[in-house]
Amino acid sequence: MALIRSVRGFVPEIGKDCFLAENATIVGDVKMGDECSIWFNAVLRGDVNSIRIGNRVNIQDGSVLHTLYEKSTIEIGDDVSIGHNVTIHGASVKDGALIGMGSVILDHAVVGEGAIVAAGSVVLSKTVIKAGELWGGVPAKFIKMVDSAQSKEINQKIARNYLMYSKWYETDEDK
């Protein structure tokens, strides 16, 4: 069972039909929507400020979400995929966005609807990535526009796939 821990009087709120890997950690002021999946070794630390997660979000293995005390929060929309070993620190990720493996998204950055952050990128503090943009590199820079509807559809498919993968872990004991 995942480590779910209250801190400073904040108790994590988990939506319906969510998958939490056995060694995922969810602490403090975290509110998660329905049908999310938090994978192995992922850490959501809402100890110093709030983390808000929409529906059908997958936070893959080894990712860390954290904030700045009284300065930044995390807001993640619906149908977002956060790849393996991503760090999001006090940023906003809009509906249908994809954050590639190993990326870092820093405080007050905004990743727009249907946008893509390429694997291994570092999105600097206060960067605004608009809807349908592809960014990559260190530091991340605009690469090109992607068809927003197409990228959102692909990202929603990835989110649905992770929901399907999470069902593979259900056992009779879980029901």
XYZ file of C-alpha atoms in Angstrom:
175
model
C 0.000 0.000 0.000
C 1.224 3.495 -0.856
C 2.473 5.769 1.912
C -0.275 8.348 2.411
C 0.542 10.749 5.216
C -0.973 13.866 6.684
C 1.270 16.768 7.597
C 0.495 20.145 9.197
C -3.149 19.063 9.396
C -3.455 18.415 5.646
C -4.671 14.960 4.653
C -4.254 13.841 1.019
C -7.541 13.425 -0.869
C -7.560 10.666 -3.467
C -10.311 10.453 -6.110
C -12.226 7.373 -7.215
C -10.628 4.469 -9.078
C -7.038 5.661 -8.602
C -4.038 3.345 -8.689
C -1.311 4.042 -6.141
C 1.765 1.838 -6.427
C 2.879 0.186 -3.208
C 5.889 2.456 -2.783
C 4.371 5.725 -4.030
C 4.400 8.525 -1.441
C 1.613 11.103 -1.142
C 1.980 13.637 1.636
C 0.026 16.637 2.894
C -2.031 19.066 0.848
C -2.622 16.884 -2.217
C -6.012 16.646 -3.956
C -6.247 14.138 -6.774
C -9.101 13.597 -9.222
C -10.549 10.327 -10.440
C -8.846 7.527 -12.406
C -5.305 8.750 -11.734
C -2.272 6.514 -11.439
C 0.742 7.218 -9.271
C 3.496 4.767 -10.150
C 6.423 3.158 -8.352
C 8.706 5.465 -6.364
C 6.731 8.586 -7.299
C 6.614 11.234 -4.565
C 3.933 13.937 -4.245
C 5.041 16.223 -1.403
C 2.289 18.620 -0.478
C 4.002 19.410 2.793
C 4.904 23.050 2.119
C 2.149 24.014 -0.344
C -0.706 22.557 -2.362
C -0.708 20.044 -5.198
C -3.896 19.784 -7.273
C -4.247 16.992 -9.829
C -7.118 16.566 -12.300
C -8.700 13.404 -13.652
C -6.925 10.610 -15.546
C -3.448 11.906 -14.742
C -0.564 9.457 -14.719
C 2.557 10.264 -12.750
C 5.102 7.687 -13.770
C 7.864 5.906 -11.899
C 10.372 7.989 -9.957
C 8.728 11.380 -10.523
C 8.757 14.016 -7.784
C 6.250 16.843 -7.332
C 7.065 19.540 -4.779
C 6.558 23.277 -4.192
C 8.013 26.357 -2.515
C 6.721 27.282 0.928
C 4.087 30.017 0.547
C 5.368 30.849 -2.960
C 4.379 28.209 -5.504
C 1.796 25.489 -5.962
C 1.312 22.681 -8.461
C -1.758 22.504 -10.649
C -2.144 19.643 -13.100
C -5.126 19.452 -15.452
C -6.977 16.444 -16.821
C -5.472 13.745 -19.084
C -1.869 14.724 -18.338
C 1.017 12.274 -18.633
C 4.097 12.915 -16.526
C 6.897 10.646 -17.711
C 9.363 8.610 -15.694
C 11.747 10.523 -13.403
C 10.207 13.952 -13.958
C 10.566 16.723 -11.393
C 7.811 19.311 -11.230
C 8.490 22.062 -8.735
C 5.699 24.571 -8.238
C 4.451 24.671 -11.840
C 1.188 24.431 -13.760
C 0.495 21.793 -16.412
C -2.720 22.235 -18.409
C -5.140 19.619 -19.802
C -3.787 17.065 -22.236
C -0.119 18.028 -21.881
C 2.753 15.545 -21.953
C 5.905 15.938 -19.874
C 8.671 13.738 -21.288
C 10.848 11.423 -19.236
C 13.545 12.991 -17.099
C 12.299 16.552 -17.560
C 12.406 19.272 -14.918
C 9.685 21.927 -14.733
C 10.571 24.758 -12.339
C 8.529 27.163 -10.200
C 5.831 29.288 -11.824
C 6.344 27.718 -15.253
C 3.186 26.994 -17.248
C 2.845 24.140 -19.744
C -0.164 24.861 -21.959
C -3.007 22.652 -23.087
C -1.887 19.846 -25.394
C 1.738 21.021 -25.191
C 4.696 18.643 -25.144
C 7.929 18.962 -23.182
C 10.548 16.697 -24.768
C 12.378 14.116 -22.666
C 15.307 15.442 -20.652
C 14.285 19.097 -20.927
C 14.631 21.763 -18.252
C 11.812 24.310 -18.291
C 13.075 27.324 -16.383
C 11.121 29.220 -13.763
C 8.352 31.524 -15.110
C 8.527 30.050 -18.639
C 5.166 29.974 -20.419
C 4.677 27.210 -22.975
C 1.566 27.926 -25.002
C -1.067 25.420 -26.100
C 0.151 23.056 -28.792
C 3.831 23.950 -28.539
C 6.715 21.478 -28.430
C 9.645 22.554 -26.269
C 12.915 20.773 -25.612
C 16.503 21.165 -24.506
C 18.459 22.522 -21.563
C 17.225 25.102 -21.002
C 14.040 24.242 -22.885
C 13.253 26.355 -25.937
C 10.420 26.444 -28.427
C 10.935 23.855 -31.182
C 7.729 23.940 -33.193
C 3.967 24.010 -33.099
C 2.222 20.676 -33.016
C -1.369 20.156 -34.051
C -3.021 20.911 -30.717
C -6.023 18.649 -31.322
C -3.761 15.824 -32.515
C -1.301 16.130 -29.620
C -4.146 16.349 -27.118
C -5.684 13.207 -28.644
C -2.350 11.355 -28.469
C -1.779 12.518 -24.893
C -5.303 11.443 -23.910
C -4.569 8.033 -25.434
C -1.418 7.741 -23.308
C -3.438 8.714 -20.229
C -6.070 6.064 -21.076
C -3.322 3.487 -21.592
C -1.924 4.188 -18.132
C -5.403 3.755 -16.710
C -5.522 0.367 -18.458
C -2.038 -0.566 -17.151
C -3.124 0.287 -13.620
C -5.970 -2.238 -13.878
C -3.401 -4.988 -14.467
C -2.325 -4.541 -10.840
C -5.751 -5.133 -9.343
C -6.234 -8.347 -7.429
C -9.215 -9.883 -5.730
C -7.756 -8.564 -2.479
C -7.988 -4.983 -3.782
C -11.714 -5.169 -4.485
